[in-house]
């Protein structure tokens, strides 16, 4: 309880404590040092108007307004109302917070010579006459408790007159002066001569005990009526009285009880309150012990949980290493396939070169023949052989590699990286609303009536899970062949459209929600079927500025003399697709080119000039196939206005064929086509074509 026994001003144990009107205490010496002229703490307006003393104004002192109060009503104010409203004493000077006969206590307005004192704890102000803080009543109960505390701790009493710090130990206490002296101060301030010679000097402990006995006897006597004992207690004024005090008009009609009875009643009430508070303290002590026990359990469980998390992460690393090994095996297999293909091409080219070299040598020797008849016998045959070899040279040998040296593989690690970023803990037992905010969300609900498939795109809509905190959603689709799922969308929207899918494929979709605690469960699967036959138009955003498209983006013309490439609005990577171009206008000597291309094909030259385009260019009489600027397979037959040019892209066999008026234009043009291809056409001034889609291929195709 030492905290209760220390002065708030000097932070030392109370020495001669006095009681302020706010029921806070100060050492008498501290109170004297803290007091100051009343002019430095002028009374507030509310105090001047009501005749009461306030602690700093109506707004900050509880908001009570006391304007006109009868004296008798003010006497009935309780300590609770006084402390709540900032009132430290009422309009009657003699009823100073339950302590009677405090002479020298002033009330607004105050004279210029008055003194004031602000409580260091609550800042409430009290005003005095010239005697200042000496008017405050002694806090006798506090002094007795401090004395007992010092005796129990064997504290050495210090001199009360020493100016140096720390003060010297006290050796005597004057019974009459009630002051502790050290040896030096006793010689200087209390010499054993003159009037002081009759003073009784006692040892400090004995002197304190003697003073307590005298004070106790004195405190039981009425200060106004000699030899009268304080045996009564006024319930209104909160003061002790003697029987003669009842004759004073101040206590007329007041409730008066016996001192011993009231003391016993208040001690009983305090004991009951202390018992309740003691029970709370005991419960708190037990709670602290339980919390300390939980601390040990938390440390144990944390170590165990760290081992579990470490094992799970190690398992993930092991799985990733296994998958790494599998992926590297796939890369090696792809490399071996390319090497075998290159080896086969080298072998084929070497064999062709050997036969061609033999033919060259034989022809050179034949040219040396002097016998004209003998030469003419084989001349025509040699001319035909050389011409055929020359014509078929690019087809049989080719200047370019059939296999790209680059690997057309890209490791898609976005889903794994996202999963790693989302790897988090989730609450296992969500209960309260606060716990729901920190737990993983539930499964979203797919809305079938709002889901749809159009052409090669699908739209999926869903509802948020109930009673869950959502930060976003992850939508996943399979490959259209019941394969693995992959992430196609991550965001806060509850509807998503996915474009660029395969035609004639059944896609399964699922969605899950996530928040800072982790990812929730997947929704139920929903299957969506893309269109069997593709319909599309030209995409003006992919074409050069020299091209002009019709309003429906199905017809295109070019205003320049140089070829420009127009692409379709969809790309194909699987299935069989057929579309046609109708020749609207063809009135110049030019070669429009029809076929397919990659999305990044060169659009400022004829289709097929680079390695990103595969085409058939055609005039009025014949056509050629072209890829990477290599021309081959000349075919007789051209086009005129009103003709149609058909393009058949068979990605099941990975080949491309052409038709004119639904009749095959030569053999299969290109093979070994893998990847994503867009319908394409290149044209220049004098040519206009219209695109027709969602049609079946010609019925007389030779499947062989």
Coordinates of N, CA and C in Angstrom, one line a residue, residues 391 394-396 617 623-627 630-635 669-670:
X391 N 12.8 -28.5 -110.6 CA 11.5 -28.1 -110.1 C 11.2 -28.6 -108.7
X394 N 13.2 -27.7 -104.2 CA 12.8 -27.1 -102.9 C 11.8 -27.9 -102.1
X395 N 11.0 -28.7 -102.9 CA 10.1 -29.6 -102.1 C 10.8 -30.8 -101.5
X396 N 11.8 -31.3 -102.2 CA 12.5 -32.5 -101.6 C 13.6 -32.1 -100.6
X617 N -1.2 -17.6 -103.2 CA -1.4 -16.4 -104.0 C -1.8 -16.9 -105.4
X623 N -1.9 -20.5 -109.6 CA -1.6 -20.2 -108.2 C -0.4 -20.9 -107.8
X624 N 0.2 -20.4 -106.6 CA 1.3 -21.0 -106.0 C 1.1 -21.0 -104.5
X625 N 1.8 -21.9 -103.8 CA 1.8 -21.9 -102.3 C 3.1 -21.2 -101.9
X626 N 3.0 -20.4 -100.8 CA 4.2 -19.7 -100.3 C 4.2 -19.6 -98.8
X627 N 5.4 -19.8 -98.3 CA 5.7 -19.7 -96.9 C 7.2 -19.3 -96.7
X630 N 9.2 -18.8 -100.0 CA 9.5 -19.9 -100.8 C 8.2 -20.3 -101.6
X631 N 8.3 -20.3 -103.0 CA 7.2 -20.6 -103.8 C 7.3 -22.1 -104.2
X632 N 6.1 -22.7 -104.3 CA 6.1 -24.1 -104.7 C 4.7 -24.5 -105.1
X633 N 4.6 -25.7 -105.8 CA 3.3 -26.3 -106.2 C 2.5 -25.4 -107.0
X634 N 3.0 -25.1 -108.2 CA 2.3 -24.3 -109.2 C 1.1 -25.1 -109.6
X635 N -0.1 -24.5 -109.6 CA -1.4 -25.1 -110.0 C -2.1 -24.3 -111.1
X669 N -1.5 -28.1 -99.1 CA -0.5 -27.1 -99.3 C 0.6 -27.2 -98.2
X670 N 0.2 -27.3 -97.0 CA 1.2 -27.2 -95.9 C 0.8 -28.3 -94.8

